[in-house]
Amino acid sequence: MRIEKLDENTKKNLLEDLLKRSPNSYAQYEASVQEILDKVRKERDAAVFSYTEKFDGVKIYAENILVTEEEIQEAYAQVDVGLLRIIRKALKNIESYHQKQMQYSWFDSKPDGTMLGQKVTALQRVGVYVPGGKAVYPSSVLMNIMPAKVAGVEEIIMVTPPGRDGKVNPTTLVAAKEAGADAVYKVGGAQAVAALAFGTESIPKVDKIVGPGNIYVALAKKAVYGHVSIDSIAGPSEILVLADDTANPRYVAADLLSQAEHDELASAILVTTSSSLAEKVSEETEKFIQKLSRGGIIQKSLDNYGHILVADTLEEAIDAANEIASEHLEIMTADPYQVMTKIRNAGAIFIGEYSSEPLGDYFAGPNHILPTNGTAKFFSPLSVDDFLKKSSIIAYSKEALKEIHTDIEQFAEAEQLTAHANSIRVRFEGQD
């Protein structure tokens, strides 16, 4: 991995480099995505079936687009019993964590005849996108569905690309069943996002679409925002390790590569105060790449977006971490909890050398659907909140309104909204 001294210039260049991976930088695909969205909106099922055959090489019809109970049972027969046990253990951890996020309605009544409050309601129907392609991600199935279940969403619709055999990957299907998906449809890509956003004869329209996907999926979600809600526009995966000379270079290298193996656009960054650690980590990454099955992808990822930055002080390293605002941030320093208190921007923070990033990906419980491309400065991980909406509650008695009605009328008239003022005034005509 390349080793550079951390200064304002290298940090600026790095941030500009990382932003090139953002879905907002792929405008050349937007026209193609919009064409797919428009066709699905107009032709509905027919367009979905046509695009599925074109892009996935599979003929899907109204009769087989919905995964059947028989297919689910077939999938269970193909999944290793040991893996199923692990999925169920992970699911319990995810459910337990997200239950602590739950919000409830509240009301505040006062003796003067006023009642204010907030009504919390779960979304009625949600669409979950699960990628296919290069790898299978049953963990993402759990992470997307479980917070929706905890929130109380009535209907969870999952879409995922079929394999060449016209079936959904067994592990993905089992994960969906275990997590509580109400229906699974064999469709992926921008056409799946369009189907969820607008509805077709086979696939119902949803209120919100969540889940990661490729650039076409990301741009499709961006384009349908407003017709439906979305969680975020996910970019490539990324990790930043913040370390001093107490860190184990072998652990650091292994953790960096755990994200670099996702794809060639993934980012792996070490920010350290130790030149010695920087050199050792670089050496360890080279050793690991020779042994790992996805070594070719890892090498391209590191060549494109892998960096080791050496800072003069820990404060400078922390400042850089906050500027980069990585999806995953690992802290391997002498006092990681103290460093954690100074972190403002990160999707998920992993503290200490035994809190490796894959712990969060699979098992610990916090959600692994996280903000990327610096959006951790203003976005949060997927949570129960994403599946709830809130309504304000306002109730005033006649006596309570009488006390303040002239204030409201004056405020409305100051904005020249006389009908607003009149709406209050008519209730007290001839009573003052």
Coordinates of C-alpha atoms in Angstrom, one line a residue:
M1 CA 0.0 0.0 0.0
R2 CA 1.1 3.5 -0.7
I3 CA 2.5 5.4 2.4
E4 CA 2.1 9.2 2.5
K5 CA 2.7 11.9 5.1
L6 CA -0.6 13.4 6.2
D7 CA -0.9 17.1 5.4
E8 CA -3.5 19.4 4.0
N9 CA -2.5 18.6 0.5
T10 CA -2.7 14.8 0.8
K11 CA -5.9 15.0 2.7
K12 CA -7.5 17.2 0.1
N13 CA -6.4 14.9 -2.7
L14 CA -7.6 11.9 -0.9
L15 CA -11.1 13.4 -0.3
E16 CA -11.4 14.4 -4.0
D17 CA -10.3 10.9 -5.0
L18 CA -12.9 9.2 -2.7
L19 CA -15.7 11.4 -4.0
K20 CA -15.1 10.1 -7.5
R21 CA -16.7 6.8 -6.3
S22 CA -20.0 8.6 -5.4
P23 CA -23.1 7.6 -7.4
N24 CA -23.4 11.4 -8.0
S25 CA -20.3 11.1 -10.2
Y26 CA -21.9 8.6 -12.7
A27 CA -24.2 11.0 -14.6
Q28 CA -23.5 9.1 -17.8
Y29 CA -25.7 6.2 -16.6
E30 CA -28.7 8.4 -15.5
A31 CA -30.3 8.5 -18.9
S32 CA -30.2 4.7 -19.2
V33 CA -31.7 4.3 -15.7
Q34 CA -34.4 6.8 -16.4
E35 CA -35.4 5.0 -19.6
I36 CA -35.8 1.8 -17.5
L37 CA -37.9 3.6 -14.9
D38 CA -40.1 5.2 -17.5
K39 CA -40.7 1.9 -19.3
V40 CA -41.6 0.0 -16.1
R41 CA -43.9 2.9 -15.0
K42 CA -45.7 2.7 -18.4
E43 CA -45.6 -1.0 -19.2
R44 CA -45.4 -2.4 -15.7
D45 CA -45.0 -6.2 -15.6
A46 CA -44.2 -6.5 -19.3
A47 CA -41.2 -4.2 -18.9
V48 CA -40.0 -6.0 -15.7
F49 CA -40.1 -9.4 -17.5
S50 CA -38.3 -8.0 -20.6
Y51 CA -35.5 -6.4 -18.6
T52 CA -35.0 -9.5 -16.4
E53 CA -34.5 -11.6 -19.5
K54 CA -32.2 -9.0 -21.0
F55 CA -30.0 -8.4 -18.0
D56 CA -30.2 -11.6 -16.0
G57 CA -30.8 -14.1 -18.9
V58 CA -33.9 -15.5 -17.2
K59 CA -37.5 -15.7 -18.4
I60 CA -39.8 -14.5 -15.6
Y61 CA -43.6 -14.4 -15.9
A62 CA -46.5 -13.4 -13.6
E63 CA -46.8 -17.1 -12.7
N64 CA -43.2 -17.5 -11.4
I65 CA -42.0 -14.0 -10.3
L66 CA -43.1 -14.6 -6.7
V67 CA -41.1 -17.1 -4.7
T68 CA -43.3 -19.9 -3.6
E69 CA -43.4 -21.8 -0.3
E70 CA -42.2 -24.9 -2.1
E71 CA -39.1 -22.9 -3.3
I72 CA -38.5 -21.7 0.3
Q73 CA -38.6 -25.3 1.6
E74 CA -36.3 -26.4 -1.2
A75 CA -33.8 -23.6 -0.1
Y76 CA -33.9 -24.8 3.5
A77 CA -32.9 -28.3 2.3
Q78 CA -29.9 -26.8 0.6
V79 CA -28.6 -24.6 3.4
D80 CA -26.1 -26.1 5.8
V81 CA -27.6 -26.7 9.3
G82 CA -24.7 -25.1 11.0
L83 CA -25.0 -21.9 8.9
L84 CA -28.8 -21.8 9.6
R85 CA -28.0 -21.9 13.4
I86 CA -25.5 -19.0 13.0
I87 CA -28.1 -17.0 11.0
R88 CA -30.6 -17.4 13.8
K89 CA -28.1 -16.4 16.5
A90 CA -27.1 -13.3 14.5
L91 CA -30.8 -12.5 14.0
K92 CA -31.4 -12.5 17.7
N93 CA -28.5 -10.1 18.3
I94 CA -29.8 -7.8 15.5
E95 CA -33.3 -7.9 16.9
S96 CA -32.2 -7.2 20.5
Y97 CA -30.1 -4.2 19.4
H98 CA -32.8 -2.6 17.3
Q99 CA -35.5 -3.1 19.9
K100 CA -33.7 -0.6 22.0
Q101 CA -34.1 2.0 19.3
M102 CA -37.9 1.8 19.3
Q103 CA -39.8 5.1 19.8
Y104 CA -43.4 5.4 21.1
S105 CA -46.2 7.9 20.9
W106 CA -46.4 10.5 23.7
F107 CA -48.9 13.0 24.9
D108 CA -48.5 15.9 27.3
S109 CA -51.8 17.3 28.8
K110 CA -51.9 20.5 30.9
P111 CA -54.5 21.9 33.3
D112 CA -55.1 24.8 30.9
G113 CA -56.9 22.6 28.4
T114 CA -54.1 22.0 26.0
M115 CA -52.7 18.6 24.8
L116 CA -49.7 18.3 22.6
G117 CA -48.1 15.1 21.5
Q118 CA -46.5 12.9 18.9
K119 CA -48.1 9.9 17.3
V120 CA -45.5 7.3 16.1
T121 CA -46.7 5.0 13.3
A122 CA -44.9 2.3 11.4
L123 CA -44.8 2.5 7.6
Q124 CA -47.4 0.2 6.0
R125 CA -45.4 -1.4 3.2
V126 CA -41.6 -1.4 2.6
G127 CA -39.5 -2.7 -0.2
V128 CA -36.1 -4.3 0.5
Y129 CA -33.5 -4.6 -2.3
V130 CA -31.0 -7.4 -1.9
P131 CA -28.1 -7.5 -4.4
G132 CA -27.1 -10.6 -6.5
G133 CA -24.1 -10.8 -8.8
K134 CA -20.6 -11.2 -7.6
A135 CA -21.4 -12.3 -4.0
V136 CA -24.3 -13.4 -1.9
Y137 CA -25.2 -11.3 1.1
P138 CA -27.7 -13.0 3.5
S139 CA -26.3 -10.7 6.3
S140 CA -27.8 -7.7 4.4
V141 CA -31.1 -9.5 4.2
L142 CA -31.2 -9.6 8.0
M143 CA -30.0 -6.1 8.5
N144 CA -32.6 -4.6 6.2
I145 CA -35.6 -6.6 7.3
M146 CA -35.2 -6.9 11.1
P147 CA -35.4 -3.1 11.9
A148 CA -38.6 -3.0 9.8
K149 CA -40.0 -5.9 11.7
V150 CA -39.2 -4.3 15.0
A151 CA -40.8 -1.0 13.9
G152 CA -44.0 -2.9 13.1
V153 CA -44.1 -2.5 9.3
E154 CA -47.2 -4.4 8.1
E155 CA -45.8 -5.8 4.9
I156 CA -42.1 -6.3 3.8
I157 CA -41.5 -6.9 0.1
M158 CA -38.1 -8.2 -0.9
V159 CA -36.7 -8.1 -4.4
T160 CA -33.5 -9.8 -5.6
P161 CA -32.1 -10.8 -9.0
P162 CA -32.6 -14.5 -9.9
G163 CA -29.7 -16.7 -10.9
R164 CA -29.4 -18.2 -14.3
D165 CA -31.5 -21.1 -13.1
G166 CA -34.4 -18.7 -12.4
K167 CA -34.1 -19.2 -8.7
V168 CA -33.1 -17.1 -5.7
N169 CA -29.9 -18.1 -4.0
P170 CA -30.9 -20.6 -1.2
T171 CA -29.0 -18.8 1.6
T172 CA -30.5 -15.4 0.7
L173 CA -34.0 -17.0 0.6
V174 CA -33.6 -18.7 4.0
A175 CA -32.3 -15.5 5.5
A176 CA -35.4 -13.6 4.2
K177 CA -37.7 -16.2 5.6
E178 CA -36.0 -16.2 9.0
A179 CA -36.0 -12.4 9.2
G180 CA -39.7 -12.2 8.3
A181 CA -40.1 -11.1 4.7
D182 CA -43.7 -11.3 3.6
A183 CA -43.0 -11.8 -0.1
V184 CA -39.9 -12.3 -2.3
Y185 CA -39.9 -11.4 -6.0
K186 CA -37.3 -12.6 -8.5
V187 CA -36.3 -9.3 -10.0
G188 CA -33.2 -7.0 -9.6
G189 CA -31.6 -3.9 -11.0
A190 CA -33.2 -0.5 -11.8
Q191 CA -36.3 -2.4 -13.0
A192 CA -36.9 -3.8 -9.5
V193 CA -36.6 -0.3 -7.9
A194 CA -39.1 1.0 -10.5
A195 CA -41.5 -1.8 -9.8
L196 CA -41.4 -1.1 -6.0
A197 CA -41.7 2.7 -6.6
F198 CA -44.6 2.6 -9.0
G199 CA -46.2 -0.8 -8.6
T200 CA -47.0 -3.4 -11.4
E201 CA -49.6 -6.0 -11.8
S202 CA -47.4 -8.5 -9.8
I203 CA -45.4 -6.2 -7.4
P204 CA -47.2 -3.8 -5.1
K205 CA -46.1 -0.2 -4.7
V206 CA -44.3 0.4 -1.5
D207 CA -43.8 3.4 0.8
K208 CA -40.1 3.2 1.1
I209 CA -37.2 1.3 -0.6
V210 CA -34.1 0.3 1.4
G211 CA -31.0 -1.8 0.7
P212 CA -27.8 -1.4 -1.2
G213 CA -27.1 -2.2 -4.9
N214 CA -24.9 -1.4 -7.9
I215 CA -24.7 1.9 -9.6
Y216 CA -27.9 1.4 -11.5
V217 CA -29.8 0.5 -8.4
A218 CA -28.3 3.6 -6.6
L219 CA -29.2 5.9 -9.4
A220 CA -32.7 4.4 -9.7
K221 CA -33.3 5.0 -6.0
K222 CA -32.2 8.5 -6.3
A223 CA -34.5 9.1 -9.3
V224 CA -37.6 7.7 -7.6
Y225 CA -37.1 9.6 -4.4
G226 CA -40.3 11.6 -3.9
H227 CA -42.5 9.0 -5.4
V228 CA -41.4 6.9 -2.4
S229 CA -38.9 7.4 0.4
I230 CA -35.5 5.8 0.4
D231 CA -32.9 5.0 3.0
S232 CA -29.8 6.5 1.3
I233 CA -27.8 6.3 -1.9
A234 CA -25.1 3.8 -1.0
G235 CA -21.7 4.0 -2.5
P236 CA -18.8 1.5 -2.4
S237 CA -17.7 0.1 0.9
E238 CA -14.9 1.7 2.9
I239 CA -12.9 1.3 6.1
L240 CA -10.6 3.6 8.0
V241 CA -8.3 2.3 10.8
L242 CA -7.0 4.9 13.2
A243 CA -3.9 3.5 15.0
D244 CA -0.8 4.3 17.0
D245 CA 2.3 2.3 17.7
T246 CA 0.5 0.0 20.1
A247 CA -1.6 -1.6 17.2
N248 CA -0.9 -5.0 15.9
P249 CA 0.1 -4.6 12.2
R250 CA -1.2 -8.0 11.2
Y251 CA -4.6 -7.2 12.7
V252 CA -4.7 -3.8 11.0
A253 CA -3.7 -5.3 7.6
A254 CA -6.4 -8.0 7.9
D255 CA -9.1 -5.5 8.7
L256 CA -8.2 -3.2 5.8
L257 CA -8.4 -6.1 3.4
S258 CA -11.8 -7.2 4.8
Q259 CA -13.3 -4.2 3.0
A260 CA -11.0 -4.0 0.0
E261 CA -12.3 -7.4 -1.1
H262 CA -15.8 -6.1 -1.8
D263 CA -14.9 -4.6 -5.1
E264 CA -12.4 -2.5 -7.0
L265 CA -14.0 0.7 -5.8
A266 CA -13.8 -0.2 -2.1
S267 CA -11.6 2.1 0.0
A268 CA -9.2 1.0 2.7
I269 CA -7.3 3.7 4.7
L270 CA -4.9 3.6 7.6
V271 CA -4.2 6.8 9.5
T272 CA -1.5 6.4 12.0
T273 CA 1.1 8.3 14.1
S274 CA 3.7 5.5 13.6
S275 CA 5.9 5.3 10.5
S276 CA 7.0 1.8 11.8
L277 CA 3.4 0.6 11.9
A278 CA 2.8 2.0 8.4
E279 CA 5.7 0.0 7.0
K280 CA 4.7 -3.2 8.8
V281 CA 1.0 -3.0 7.7
S282 CA 2.1 -2.4 4.1
E283 CA 4.2 -5.6 4.3
E284 CA 1.4 -7.6 5.9
T285 CA -1.1 -6.6 3.3
E286 CA 1.2 -8.0 0.5
K287 CA 1.5 -11.3 2.4
F288 CA -2.3 -11.6 2.8
I289 CA -3.1 -10.8 -0.8
Q290 CA -1.0 -13.8 -1.9
K291 CA -3.2 -16.1 0.1
L292 CA -6.7 -14.7 -0.1
S293 CA -9.2 -16.0 -2.7
R294 CA -10.2 -12.5 -3.8
G295 CA -6.6 -11.2 -4.0
G296 CA -7.0 -9.8 -7.5
I297 CA -10.0 -7.6 -6.4
I298 CA -8.2 -6.6 -3.2
Q299 CA -5.1 -5.5 -5.1
K300 CA -7.1 -3.3 -7.6
S301 CA -9.0 -1.8 -4.7
L302 CA -5.7 -0.9 -2.9
D303 CA -4.1 0.4 -6.1
N304 CA -7.1 2.7 -6.6
Y305 CA -8.3 3.7 -3.2
G306 CA -5.9 2.2 -0.6
H307 CA -3.9 4.7 1.5
I308 CA -1.6 4.8 4.5
L309 CA -1.3 8.2 6.0
V310 CA 1.3 9.0 8.6
A311 CA 0.3 11.9 10.9
D312 CA 2.6 13.9 13.3
T313 CA 0.1 13.8 16.1
L314 CA -2.9 11.8 17.2
E315 CA -5.0 15.0 17.1
E316 CA -4.1 15.4 13.4
A317 CA -5.0 11.8 12.8
I318 CA -8.4 12.2 14.5
D319 CA -9.1 15.4 12.5
A320 CA -8.4 13.5 9.3
A321 CA -10.7 10.7 10.3
N322 CA -13.5 13.2 11.0
E323 CA -12.9 14.8 7.6
I324 CA -13.0 11.5 5.7
A325 CA -16.1 10.4 7.7
S326 CA -15.7 6.7 6.8
E327 CA -18.4 4.1 6.7
H328 CA -16.4 1.9 9.1
L329 CA -13.9 3.3 11.6
E330 CA -11.7 1.1 13.7
I331 CA -9.8 2.6 16.6
M332 CA -6.6 0.7 17.6
T333 CA -4.8 3.1 20.0
A334 CA -3.5 2.9 23.5
D335 CA -6.7 4.6 24.8
P336 CA -9.4 3.9 22.2
Y337 CA -12.3 5.0 24.3
Q338 CA -10.8 8.4 24.8
V339 CA -10.2 8.7 21.0
M340 CA -13.8 7.6 20.4
T341 CA -15.1 10.6 22.3
K342 CA -13.4 12.9 19.7
I343 CA -14.9 11.2 16.7
R344 CA -17.8 13.1 15.2
N345 CA -18.2 11.5 11.8
A346 CA -18.3 7.7 11.2
G347 CA -21.0 5.2 10.2
A348 CA -19.9 2.6 12.8
I349 CA -17.1 2.8 15.3
F350 CA -15.2 -0.3 16.3
I351 CA -13.2 0.1 19.5
G352 CA -10.1 -2.0 20.3
E353 CA -8.2 -4.7 18.5
Y354 CA -10.8 -7.4 19.1
S355 CA -13.6 -5.4 17.6
S356 CA -12.9 -6.2 14.0
E357 CA -15.2 -4.8 11.3
P358 CA -16.7 -8.1 10.2
L359 CA -18.1 -8.4 13.8
G360 CA -20.4 -5.6 12.8
D361 CA -21.1 -7.0 9.4
Y362 CA -22.4 -10.3 10.6
F363 CA -23.1 -10.8 14.3
A364 CA -22.9 -8.0 16.9
G365 CA -26.3 -6.5 16.3
P366 CA -25.8 -2.9 15.1
N367 CA -26.9 -2.4 11.5
H368 CA -24.3 -2.7 8.8
I369 CA -26.2 -0.6 6.3
L370 CA -24.1 2.5 6.8
P371 CA -23.5 6.0 5.3
T372 CA -20.7 6.1 2.7
N373 CA -18.8 8.7 0.7
G374 CA -18.5 11.1 3.5
T375 CA -22.2 11.2 4.2
A376 CA -21.6 10.0 7.8
K377 CA -21.3 13.8 8.4
F378 CA -25.1 14.0 8.2
F379 CA -26.5 10.5 7.8
S380 CA -26.9 7.6 10.3
P381 CA -26.9 3.8 10.0
L382 CA -30.2 2.1 9.0
S383 CA -32.3 1.9 12.1
V384 CA -35.9 1.4 13.4
D385 CA -36.3 5.2 12.8
D386 CA -36.2 4.6 9.1
F387 CA -39.4 2.6 9.3
L388 CA -41.4 5.0 11.5
K389 CA -43.1 8.2 10.8
K390 CA -44.3 10.8 13.2
S391 CA -47.5 12.9 13.3
S392 CA -47.9 15.9 15.6
I393 CA -50.9 16.0 17.9
I394 CA -52.5 19.3 18.9
A395 CA -55.7 19.7 20.9
Y396 CA -56.8 23.0 22.6
S397 CA -60.0 23.6 24.5
K398 CA -62.0 26.7 23.9
E399 CA -60.7 28.3 27.1
A400 CA -57.1 27.6 26.2
L401 CA -57.5 29.0 22.7
K402 CA -59.3 32.1 24.0
E403 CA -56.2 33.0 26.1
I404 CA -54.0 33.3 23.0
H405 CA -56.3 33.8 20.0
T406 CA -55.4 37.5 19.5
D407 CA -51.7 36.6 19.4
I408 CA -52.3 34.1 16.6
E409 CA -54.4 36.6 14.7
Q410 CA -51.7 39.3 15.0
F411 CA -49.0 36.9 13.8
A412 CA -51.1 35.8 10.8
E413 CA -51.9 39.4 9.8
A414 CA -48.2 40.3 10.0
E415 CA -47.6 37.7 7.3
Q416 CA -50.7 39.1 5.4
L417 CA -52.5 35.8 5.7
T418 CA -55.9 37.2 6.6
A419 CA -57.7 33.9 6.1
H420 CA -55.4 32.3 8.7
A421 CA -56.3 35.1 11.1
N422 CA -60.0 34.8 10.3
S423 CA -60.0 31.0 11.0
I424 CA -59.1 31.8 14.6
R425 CA -61.2 35.0 14.9
V426 CA -64.5 33.5 13.9
R427 CA -64.5 31.3 17.0
F428 CA -64.7 34.3 19.3
E429 CA -66.9 36.7 17.4
G430 CA -68.8 38.8 19.8
Q431 CA -67.2 37.1 22.9
D432 CA -64.4 39.5 23.8

